Coordinates of C-alpha atoms in Angstrom, one line a residue:
Chain E
M7 CA 23.3 2.7 15.3
V8 CA 23.0 5.2 12.5
R9 CA 20.9 6.0 9.4
L10 CA 22.9 6.7 6.4
D11 CA 21.9 8.9 3.4
L12 CA 24.0 8.7 0.3
D13 CA 23.7 11.3 -2.3
L14 CA 26.8 10.9 -4.4
K15 CA 27.6 12.5 -7.7
Q16 CA 30.0 11.2 -10.4
K17 CA 33.5 11.3 -8.9
Y18 CA 36.8 11.6 -10.8
Y19 CA 40.3 11.0 -9.5
A20 CA 42.7 13.8 -10.3
S21 CA 45.0 11.4 -12.2
A22 CA 42.3 9.4 -14.1
Q23 CA 40.1 10.3 -17.0
Q24 CA 37.4 7.8 -16.2
A25 CA 35.1 8.4 -13.3
A26 CA 35.8 6.4 -10.1
L27 CA 32.2 6.3 -9.1
G28 CA 28.9 7.1 -10.6
E29 CA 25.7 8.6 -9.1
I30 CA 24.4 6.8 -6.1
N31 CA 21.3 7.7 -4.1
A32 CA 20.3 5.5 -1.3
S33 CA 19.0 5.7 2.2
I34 CA 20.1 3.0 4.7
P35 CA 18.0 2.7 7.9
E36 CA 19.5 2.0 11.3
S37 CA 20.8 -1.5 11.9
Q38 CA 20.1 -2.7 8.3
F39 CA 22.6 -5.1 6.8
V40 CA 23.2 -3.9 3.2
A41 CA 25.3 -5.8 0.7
L42 CA 26.9 -3.9 -2.2
V43 CA 27.4 -6.1 -5.3
G44 CA 29.0 -5.1 -8.6
P45 CA 31.7 -6.0 -11.1
S46 CA 35.4 -5.2 -10.4
G47 CA 36.5 -1.6 -10.7
T48 CA 33.1 0.0 -10.1
G49 CA 34.2 2.0 -7.1
K50 CA 32.9 -0.1 -4.2
T51 CA 36.0 0.3 -2.1
T52 CA 36.0 4.0 -3.0
L53 CA 32.4 4.3 -1.7
L54 CA 33.3 2.5 1.6
N55 CA 36.4 4.8 2.0
M56 CA 34.1 7.9 1.4
I57 CA 31.7 6.7 4.1
A58 CA 34.7 6.0 6.4
G59 CA 36.0 9.5 5.8
L60 CA 39.2 8.2 4.2
E61 CA 38.3 9.9 0.9
P62 CA 36.4 13.1 0.3
S63 CA 32.7 12.5 -0.8
E64 CA 32.5 15.8 -2.7
P65 CA 30.8 16.7 -5.0
G66 CA 28.2 14.5 -3.3
T67 CA 27.1 14.3 0.3
I68 CA 27.0 11.5 2.9
K69 CA 24.7 12.2 5.8
V70 CA 24.7 10.3 9.1
N71 CA 21.4 10.5 11.0
G72 CA 20.5 13.5 8.8
Q73 CA 23.6 15.5 9.4
S74 CA 27.0 15.7 7.7
Q75 CA 29.7 13.2 8.6
A76 CA 31.8 15.9 10.3
Q77 CA 28.9 17.0 12.5
T78 CA 27.9 13.5 13.5
P79 CA 31.0 11.5 14.3
C80 CA 29.8 7.9 14.8
Q81 CA 31.8 4.9 16.0
L82 CA 33.0 3.1 12.9
G83 CA 34.2 -0.4 12.4
Y84 CA 36.0 -1.3 9.1
I85 CA 37.0 -4.8 8.1
F86 CA 39.3 -4.3 5.2
Q87 CA 40.2 -6.8 2.5
Q88 CA 43.5 -7.4 4.2
P89 CA 43.4 -7.8 8.0
R90 CA 45.7 -4.7 8.4
L91 CA 47.0 -5.8 11.8
M92 CA 50.1 -4.1 13.3
P93 CA 52.7 -6.8 12.9
W94 CA 54.8 -5.6 15.9
M95 CA 51.8 -5.9 18.3
T96 CA 50.3 -9.1 19.7
V97 CA 46.7 -10.0 19.0
E98 CA 45.7 -8.5 22.3
E99 CA 47.7 -5.3 21.8
N100 CA 46.1 -4.9 18.4
L101 CA 42.7 -5.1 20.0
R102 CA 43.6 -2.7 22.7
L103 CA 45.0 -0.1 20.3
T104 CA 41.6 0.5 18.8
A105 CA 39.5 -0.2 21.9
P106 CA 41.6 1.1 24.8
E107 CA 38.7 1.3 27.3
I108 CA 37.7 -2.4 26.8
G109 CA 38.6 -4.6 29.8
Q110 CA 40.6 -7.8 29.7
A111 CA 37.5 -10.0 30.3
D112 CA 35.8 -8.4 27.2
I113 CA 38.8 -9.1 25.1
E114 CA 39.0 -12.7 26.2
A115 CA 35.3 -13.1 25.6
M116 CA 35.6 -11.7 22.1
L117 CA 38.6 -14.0 21.4
D118 CA 36.5 -16.9 22.5
I119 CA 33.6 -15.8 20.2
V120 CA 35.9 -15.6 17.1
G121 CA 37.6 -18.9 18.0
L122 CA 41.0 -17.5 19.0
Q123 CA 41.0 -18.4 22.7
G124 CA 44.6 -18.6 24.0
K125 CA 46.0 -16.6 21.0
G126 CA 46.0 -13.2 22.6
A127 CA 49.8 -13.2 23.1
E128 CA 50.6 -14.3 19.5
Y129 CA 52.0 -12.0 16.9
P130 CA 50.0 -11.8 13.7
R131 CA 52.7 -13.5 11.6
K132 CA 52.2 -16.6 13.6
L133 CA 48.5 -16.8 12.6
S134 CA 47.0 -18.1 9.4
G135 CA 45.1 -15.8 7.0
G136 CA 41.8 -17.0 8.4
M137 CA 42.9 -16.3 12.0
Q138 CA 44.2 -12.8 11.1
K139 CA 40.8 -12.1 9.5
R140 CA 39.1 -13.2 12.8
V141 CA 41.3 -10.8 14.7
S142 CA 40.1 -8.0 12.4
I143 CA 36.5 -9.0 12.9
A144 CA 37.1 -9.0 16.7
R145 CA 38.7 -5.6 16.4
A146 CA 35.7 -4.2 14.6
F147 CA 33.1 -5.6 17.0
L148 CA 35.1 -4.7 20.1
A149 CA 34.9 -1.0 18.9
K150 CA 31.1 -1.4 19.4
P151 CA 30.5 0.2 16.0
D152 CA 27.4 2.2 15.0
L153 CA 28.3 1.6 11.4
L154 CA 30.3 -1.4 10.2
L155 CA 32.0 -1.4 6.8
L156 CA 33.2 -4.6 5.3
D157 CA 35.3 -4.8 2.0
E158 CA 35.2 -8.3 0.6
P159 CA 36.4 -9.7 4.0
F160 CA 36.3 -13.4 3.0
V161 CA 37.6 -13.2 -0.5
S162 CA 40.9 -15.0 -0.1
L163 CA 39.8 -17.7 2.4
D164 CA 38.9 -21.3 1.7
Q165 CA 35.2 -22.0 1.5
P166 CA 34.7 -23.7 4.9
T167 CA 36.6 -21.0 6.8
A168 CA 34.7 -18.3 4.9
Q169 CA 31.4 -20.0 5.7
H170 CA 32.3 -20.2 9.3
L171 CA 33.3 -16.6 9.5
R172 CA 30.0 -15.5 7.7
G173 CA 28.1 -17.3 10.5
M174 CA 30.2 -15.6 13.1
L175 CA 29.7 -12.2 11.5
E176 CA 25.9 -12.7 11.3
N177 CA 25.8 -13.7 15.0
L178 CA 27.8 -10.7 16.1
W179 CA 25.7 -8.3 14.0
Q180 CA 22.6 -9.7 15.5
Q181 CA 24.0 -9.1 19.0
Q182 CA 25.2 -5.6 18.4
K183 CA 23.0 -4.6 15.5
P184 CA 25.2 -2.0 13.8
T185 CA 24.3 -0.6 10.4
V186 CA 26.3 -2.7 8.0
I187 CA 27.6 -2.0 4.5
F188 CA 29.1 -5.2 3.1
V189 CA 31.0 -5.1 -0.2
T190 CA 31.2 -8.4 -2.1
H191 CA 31.5 -10.1 -5.5
D192 CA 29.7 -13.1 -4.2
L193 CA 26.0 -12.9 -4.7
D194 CA 25.3 -16.1 -2.6
E195 CA 27.2 -14.4 0.3
A196 CA 25.2 -11.2 -0.1
I197 CA 21.9 -13.1 -0.1
Q198 CA 22.9 -15.2 2.9
L199 CA 23.8 -12.2 5.0
A200 CA 22.0 -9.1 3.9
D201 CA 18.6 -7.5 4.4
R202 CA 19.0 -5.7 1.2
V203 CA 21.3 -5.9 -1.8
L204 CA 22.4 -2.8 -3.9
F205 CA 23.7 -3.7 -7.3
L206 CA 26.2 -1.3 -9.0
S207 CA 26.7 -1.0 -12.8
A208 CA 30.0 -1.5 -14.5
A209 CA 32.5 1.4 -14.1
P210 CA 31.7 4.1 -13.1
G211 CA 29.5 2.3 -10.6
R212 CA 26.0 3.7 -10.3
L213 CA 23.0 2.1 -8.5
I214 CA 21.1 -0.1 -11.0
L215 CA 19.0 -2.3 -8.6
D216 CA 18.0 -2.1 -5.0
K217 CA 16.5 -5.4 -3.8
A218 CA 15.3 -6.4 -0.4
V219 CA 16.1 -10.0 0.7
E220 CA 12.9 -11.2 2.4
L221 CA 14.1 -14.6 3.6
P222 CA 14.0 -15.7 7.2
R223 CA 17.3 -16.2 9.0
P224 CA 19.4 -18.3 9.3
R225 CA 19.4 -18.9 5.5
G226 CA 20.4 -22.2 4.1
A227 CA 22.2 -22.8 0.8
I228 CA 19.0 -24.1 -1.0
E229 CA 16.9 -21.0 -0.1
V230 CA 19.8 -18.7 -1.1
E231 CA 20.2 -20.5 -4.5
E232 CA 16.4 -20.4 -5.2
W233 CA 16.3 -16.7 -4.4
K234 CA 19.3 -16.0 -6.5
Q235 CA 17.8 -17.9 -9.5
G236 CA 14.6 -16.0 -9.2
L237 CA 16.5 -12.7 -9.1
L238 CA 18.7 -13.6 -12.1
A239 CA 15.6 -14.7 -14.1
E240 CA 14.1 -11.3 -13.4
H241 CA 17.3 -9.3 -13.9
P242 CA 19.6 -11.4 -16.1
G243 CA 22.4 -8.9 -16.6
V244 CA 22.6 -7.6 -13.1
L245 CA 25.8 -9.4 -12.1
A246 CA 27.6 -8.0 -15.1
G247 CA 26.5 -4.5 -14.1
R248 CA 23.8 -4.1 -16.8
Chain J
M172 CA 64.6 -24.0 23.0
S173 CA 65.6 -21.5 20.3
Q174 CA 68.9 -21.7 18.5
H175 CA 70.1 -18.5 20.2
G176 CA 69.2 -19.8 23.7
N177 CA 70.8 -23.2 23.3
P178 CA 74.1 -23.3 25.3
P179 CA 76.1 -25.3 22.7
A180 CA 75.0 -22.8 20.1
I181 CA 76.1 -19.9 22.3
W182 CA 79.6 -21.5 22.7
S183 CA 79.8 -22.2 19.0
S184 CA 78.9 -18.6 18.1
L185 CA 81.3 -17.3 20.7
L186 CA 84.1 -19.5 19.2
W187 CA 83.4 -18.4 15.7
S188 CA 83.4 -14.7 16.6
S189 CA 86.5 -14.9 18.8
V190 CA 88.8 -17.0 16.5
P191 CA 89.5 -14.2 14.0
L192 CA 90.1 -11.7 16.9
L193 CA 92.6 -14.2 18.4
L194 CA 94.3 -14.7 15.1
V195 CA 94.8 -10.9 14.7
L196 CA 96.2 -10.7 18.2
A197 CA 98.6 -13.6 17.5
G198 CA 99.7 -12.1 14.2
W199 CA 100.3 -8.8 16.0
E200 CA 102.5 -10.4 18.6
I201 CA 104.5 -12.4 16.0
A202 CA 105.0 -9.2 13.9
A203 CA 106.1 -7.2 16.9
R204 CA 108.7 -9.9 17.9
W205 CA 109.9 -10.1 14.3
A206 CA 110.2 -6.3 13.9
D207 CA 111.7 -5.8 17.4
S208 CA 111.0 -2.1 17.3
S209 CA 109.6 0.5 19.7
N210 CA 107.3 1.6 16.8
L211 CA 105.5 -1.7 17.1
P212 CA 105.3 -2.9 20.7
G213 CA 104.1 -6.4 21.4
L214 CA 100.8 -7.4 22.7
F215 CA 102.1 -7.9 26.3
A216 CA 103.8 -4.5 26.3
V217 CA 100.5 -2.9 25.3
L218 CA 98.6 -4.9 27.9
G219 CA 101.1 -3.8 30.5
S220 CA 100.7 -0.2 29.4
L221 CA 96.9 -0.6 29.6
Y222 CA 97.2 -1.9 33.1
E223 CA 99.4 1.0 34.1
H224 CA 97.1 3.6 32.6
L225 CA 94.0 2.0 34.2
L226 CA 95.4 1.6 37.7
E227 CA 98.0 4.4 38.0
G228 CA 97.0 6.8 35.2
D229 CA 93.8 8.6 34.4
M230 CA 92.5 6.4 31.6
L231 CA 89.1 5.9 33.2
H232 CA 88.6 9.7 33.5
H233 CA 89.5 10.3 29.9
L234 CA 87.4 7.4 28.7
S235 CA 84.4 8.6 30.7
V236 CA 84.8 12.2 29.4
T237 CA 84.9 10.9 25.8
L238 CA 81.9 8.5 26.4
L239 CA 79.9 11.4 27.8
R240 CA 80.7 13.6 24.7
V241 CA 79.7 10.6 22.5
A242 CA 76.4 10.1 24.4
V243 CA 75.4 13.7 24.3
S244 CA 76.2 14.4 20.7
F245 CA 74.7 11.0 19.7
A246 CA 71.4 11.9 21.5
I247 CA 71.3 15.3 19.9
A248 CA 72.1 14.0 16.4
M249 CA 69.5 11.2 16.6
L250 CA 66.8 13.4 18.0
L251 CA 67.1 16.2 15.5
G252 CA 67.9 13.7 12.6
V253 CA 64.8 11.6 13.3
V254 CA 62.6 14.7 13.5
I255 CA 64.0 16.3 10.3
G256 CA 64.0 12.9 8.5
I257 CA 60.3 12.3 9.3
V258 CA 59.3 15.7 8.2
M259 CA 61.2 15.4 4.9
G260 CA 59.9 12.0 4.3
A261 CA 56.3 13.0 5.0
Y262 CA 56.1 16.3 3.2
R263 CA 57.2 16.3 -0.4
R264 CA 57.6 20.1 -0.7
L265 CA 59.7 20.3 2.4
N266 CA 61.8 17.5 1.1
L267 CA 62.4 19.4 -2.2
A268 CA 63.3 22.5 -0.2
G269 CA 65.7 20.8 2.0
D270 CA 67.3 18.2 -0.3
A271 CA 70.0 20.4 -1.8
L272 CA 71.1 21.5 1.7
L273 CA 71.1 17.9 2.8
V274 CA 73.4 16.9 0.0
I275 CA 75.8 19.7 0.9
A276 CA 75.7 18.8 4.6
L277 CA 76.4 15.2 3.8
N278 CA 79.5 16.1 1.9
V279 CA 81.1 18.9 4.0
P280 CA 84.3 17.4 5.5
A281 CA 84.0 16.8 9.3
L282 CA 87.2 18.7 9.8
V283 CA 85.7 21.9 8.3
T284 CA 82.7 21.7 10.6
I285 CA 84.9 21.1 13.6
L286 CA 87.2 24.0 12.8
L287 CA 84.3 26.4 12.1
C288 CA 82.5 25.4 15.4
Y289 CA 85.7 26.1 17.4
I290 CA 86.3 29.4 15.6
W291 CA 82.6 30.6 15.9
F292 CA 81.8 29.3 19.4
G293 CA 85.3 29.1 21.0
L294 CA 87.2 26.1 22.3
T295 CA 84.2 25.1 24.5
E296 CA 82.4 21.9 25.3
A297 CA 79.3 23.2 23.5
A298 CA 81.3 23.8 20.3
A299 CA 82.8 20.3 20.5
V300 CA 79.4 18.6 20.9
T301 CA 77.8 20.8 18.3
A302 CA 80.5 20.0 15.8
V303 CA 80.0 16.2 16.3
A304 CA 76.2 16.4 16.2
V305 CA 76.2 18.6 13.0
N306 CA 78.4 16.0 11.3
K307 CA 76.1 13.2 12.1
I308 CA 72.6 14.7 11.6
P309 CA 72.6 14.5 7.8
T310 CA 73.2 10.7 7.7
V311 CA 70.4 10.2 10.2
V312 CA 68.1 12.4 8.2
V313 CA 68.8 10.4 5.0
M314 CA 68.1 7.0 6.6
V315 CA 65.0 8.1 8.5
R316 CA 63.6 10.0 5.4
E317 CA 63.8 6.8 3.4
G318 CA 61.8 4.9 6.0
A319 CA 59.2 7.7 6.3
R320 CA 58.7 7.6 2.5
I321 CA 57.6 3.9 2.6
V322 CA 55.4 4.0 5.8
D323 CA 52.4 1.8 5.2
R324 CA 49.4 4.3 4.9
Q325 CA 46.9 1.4 5.2
L326 CA 47.9 0.9 8.8
L327 CA 47.5 4.7 9.4
E328 CA 44.0 4.4 7.9
V329 CA 43.2 1.7 10.5
A330 CA 44.1 4.2 13.3
Q331 CA 42.1 7.0 11.6
V332 CA 39.0 4.8 11.2
Y333 CA 39.0 3.7 14.8
R334 CA 39.7 7.2 16.0
V335 CA 43.0 6.3 17.7
S336 CA 44.5 9.5 19.2
R337 CA 47.2 11.4 17.2
W338 CA 49.7 10.8 19.9
K339 CA 49.0 7.1 20.0
T340 CA 49.0 6.8 16.2
F341 CA 52.4 8.4 16.0
F342 CA 54.0 6.3 18.7
H343 CA 52.2 3.0 18.2
V344 CA 51.5 2.9 14.5
Y345 CA 53.8 5.3 12.7
L346 CA 57.1 5.3 14.6
P347 CA 57.4 1.5 14.9
Q348 CA 57.5 1.3 11.1
L349 CA 60.6 3.5 11.3
Y350 CA 62.5 1.5 14.0
P351 CA 64.6 -0.5 11.6
F352 CA 65.7 2.7 9.9
I353 CA 66.3 4.5 13.2
M354 CA 68.3 1.5 14.4
A355 CA 70.5 1.4 11.2
A356 CA 71.1 5.2 11.6
A357 CA 72.0 4.7 15.3
R358 CA 74.5 1.9 14.5
S359 CA 76.2 3.7 11.7
G360 CA 76.0 6.9 13.7
L361 CA 77.7 5.6 16.7
S362 CA 80.7 4.3 14.7
L363 CA 81.0 7.7 13.0
I364 CA 80.6 9.7 16.2
W365 CA 83.4 7.8 18.0
K366 CA 85.8 8.8 15.3
I367 CA 84.7 12.5 15.1
V368 CA 84.8 12.9 18.8
L369 CA 88.4 11.9 18.9
V370 CA 89.3 14.4 16.2
V371 CA 87.3 17.1 18.1
E372 CA 89.2 16.3 21.3
L373 CA 92.5 16.2 19.5
L374 CA 92.0 19.7 18.0
G375 CA 90.4 21.6 20.9
R376 CA 89.9 19.9 24.2
S377 CA 92.2 19.3 27.2
D378 CA 90.8 16.0 28.1
G379 CA 89.3 12.9 26.6
V380 CA 90.8 10.0 24.6
G381 CA 91.5 12.1 21.6
F382 CA 93.5 14.6 23.7
Q383 CA 95.5 11.8 25.3
L384 CA 96.3 10.2 21.9
G385 CA 97.6 13.6 20.7
T386 CA 99.8 13.8 23.8
F387 CA 101.2 10.3 23.3
F388 CA 101.8 11.1 19.6
H389 CA 104.0 14.0 20.6
F390 CA 106.1 11.7 22.8
F391 CA 106.1 8.8 20.2
D392 CA 104.5 6.6 23.0
I393 CA 103.1 4.0 20.7
A394 CA 102.4 1.5 23.5
S395 CA 100.1 4.1 25.2
I396 CA 98.4 4.9 21.9
L397 CA 97.7 1.2 21.4
A398 CA 96.6 0.8 25.0
Y399 CA 94.0 3.5 24.7
T400 CA 92.9 2.1 21.3
L401 CA 92.5 -1.3 22.9
A402 CA 90.5 0.1 25.8
F403 CA 88.3 2.0 23.4
A404 CA 87.7 -1.1 21.3
I405 CA 86.7 -3.0 24.4
V406 CA 84.2 -0.3 25.3
I407 CA 82.8 -0.4 21.7
L408 CA 82.4 -4.2 21.9
L409 CA 80.7 -3.9 25.2
I410 CA 78.2 -1.3 23.9
E411 CA 77.6 -3.5 20.9
A412 CA 76.9 -6.6 23.0
V413 CA 75.0 -4.9 25.8
I414 CA 72.9 -2.3 24.0
M415 CA 72.9 -2.6 20.2
R416 CA 72.4 -6.3 19.7
P417 CA 69.6 -6.7 22.3
I418 CA 67.8 -3.8 20.6
D419 CA 68.3 -5.4 17.2
R420 CA 67.0 -8.7 18.5
Y421 CA 64.0 -6.9 20.1
I422 CA 63.2 -5.2 16.8
A423 CA 63.5 -8.4 14.8
R424 CA 61.4 -10.4 17.3
G425 CA 58.6 -7.8 17.3
G426 CA 58.5 -7.6 13.5
Y427 CA 58.9 -3.8 13.5
G428 CA 58.8 -2.3 10.0
Q429 CA 57.4 -5.5 8.5
A430 CA 54.1 -3.9 7.6

C-alpha cells in the first residue's frame, strides 16, 4: 500500500494549444479509495497515465511514499476503460502473463471470486463485455497491487452487471486494501465506492473540490442519493466542473 | 463437431479442390494425344519418366539438395527480414533512412543479384544461398514493417504497467501481433524462393533441380523436364498441406493480430 502525493502543474501536449491538465495538489493516504469526478476532456485519463508512468508528469511531480516514482517502484494494477486482454491468449494465460508467480489454485480462486469459474481456457472473444471486464479486474487484483488505478471501468456495461462488478470491486479492495484512484463520470458510483471524491474543473482539469464521503459501508442507493443531493445543494455547479 | 472436422465436409472440400487439378491433367493428356509430338509428351509418359528418375535416377538427391537450399535461404531471409521490418516499423527515422534503399532492393531484378553474387563470391554454395536470400529479404521487410506500424500500443501499455519483462513483452505481446504479417511474408516468400533457387542452380550449381532442368533442356528431354516439374509441384503441395495450412489455422484459431 502506498501514499501518493500529487503536485501537478498545468500540462500541455506538444500538438495541442489547450492544456491537457490543470494544477492538481492532493495527498492520498495509504489504502484510501479515491474517486476522481469531472466533465469529459478534463484530463482524468491523462492523470491516471501519469501516475502509472505511461506519460511524463513534468513539469509537476508525483511522489510515492514521499519519493519519486522512479525511486519507489510500487506494484501497480490498472483497470482500463477497455479490458485490453491479449486476444491470442486464453483467460488463464492472460492472468499468468501479468502475475507469473501466482499458482494455479490462486488463479482458480480469483476466477471463482469474479464469477468466471470454468472459463480459464476460453479466449477473450468468446466472452461478453462484462466477462472481459471481470478478467481485467481479476488481472489487477492477482497482481496484488499497492496502487490500483481504474479508468471508468463500468462505463459500457448494463446497470445490473455494473452494480454487481462494483460490489465485487469493493469486496476485493476491502480484502487487499490497495490505494485506489477511480475515475468516473457517475457521481452515484463514486459515492457508493469511495472514501473521498476529488472533483475536477472543466478543461484543463484542476482540483475544485475535495470531499470525504463519511457514510458507513456497504452503502445503499437511498443513502447515496441523499448524500448526493446534499452535496449538489451545497455545490450546485460541481458536476459541470464549476 | 466443427465444419473442418466433419468427415463429409473433408471429402467435399477434397473433391472441390481436386476437380480442377484432374481437369487440367485430363486436358493435358487430350492435348498431348491430339498433338502427337515429342514436344508435348502425354501424362503417362511423364509419369513413366518420373518413376524412372525416382527409382533409377538421382531425382531424390537433386530434390533434397534444392529443398535444403530453399530451407536455408528462406530461414535467413525471414530472420533478417523480420528483424529489419520490425526496426523500420518501430523507428520512424530509421524507416526514413532505409526506405529509399528498400525501394531499390525491391526492384533490382533477381538475375542481377544472382550474377553479382556469383561474380563477387564465386560459384559457391554460400553465393547461391546469399543471392536467393538477398532477393527475398526486401519483400519480408515491407510486409513486417506494415504490421509493426499498426501494433496495438495499448496492449504494450498493459505489459508496461504490470512490469512484464522486456523479453516476455516482445515474445508474448508484441510478436504475436505480427504473426499474420510474418505468415503472409512466409507464404509469398516460399513461392518466390522456389523460383529463384532454380535460376541460381541453373546458372551456377552442379546439382539441384534447376541444374537438372538445364541439362534436360540441352537434350530437349521434355518428359524429364515435366517429370521434375511434377515432382516439384507435389513437394510444394505437401509443404502447403503439412506446414503452411496448419500454421494458418493455428494463427486464425488463436486470434493473433486481432488486437
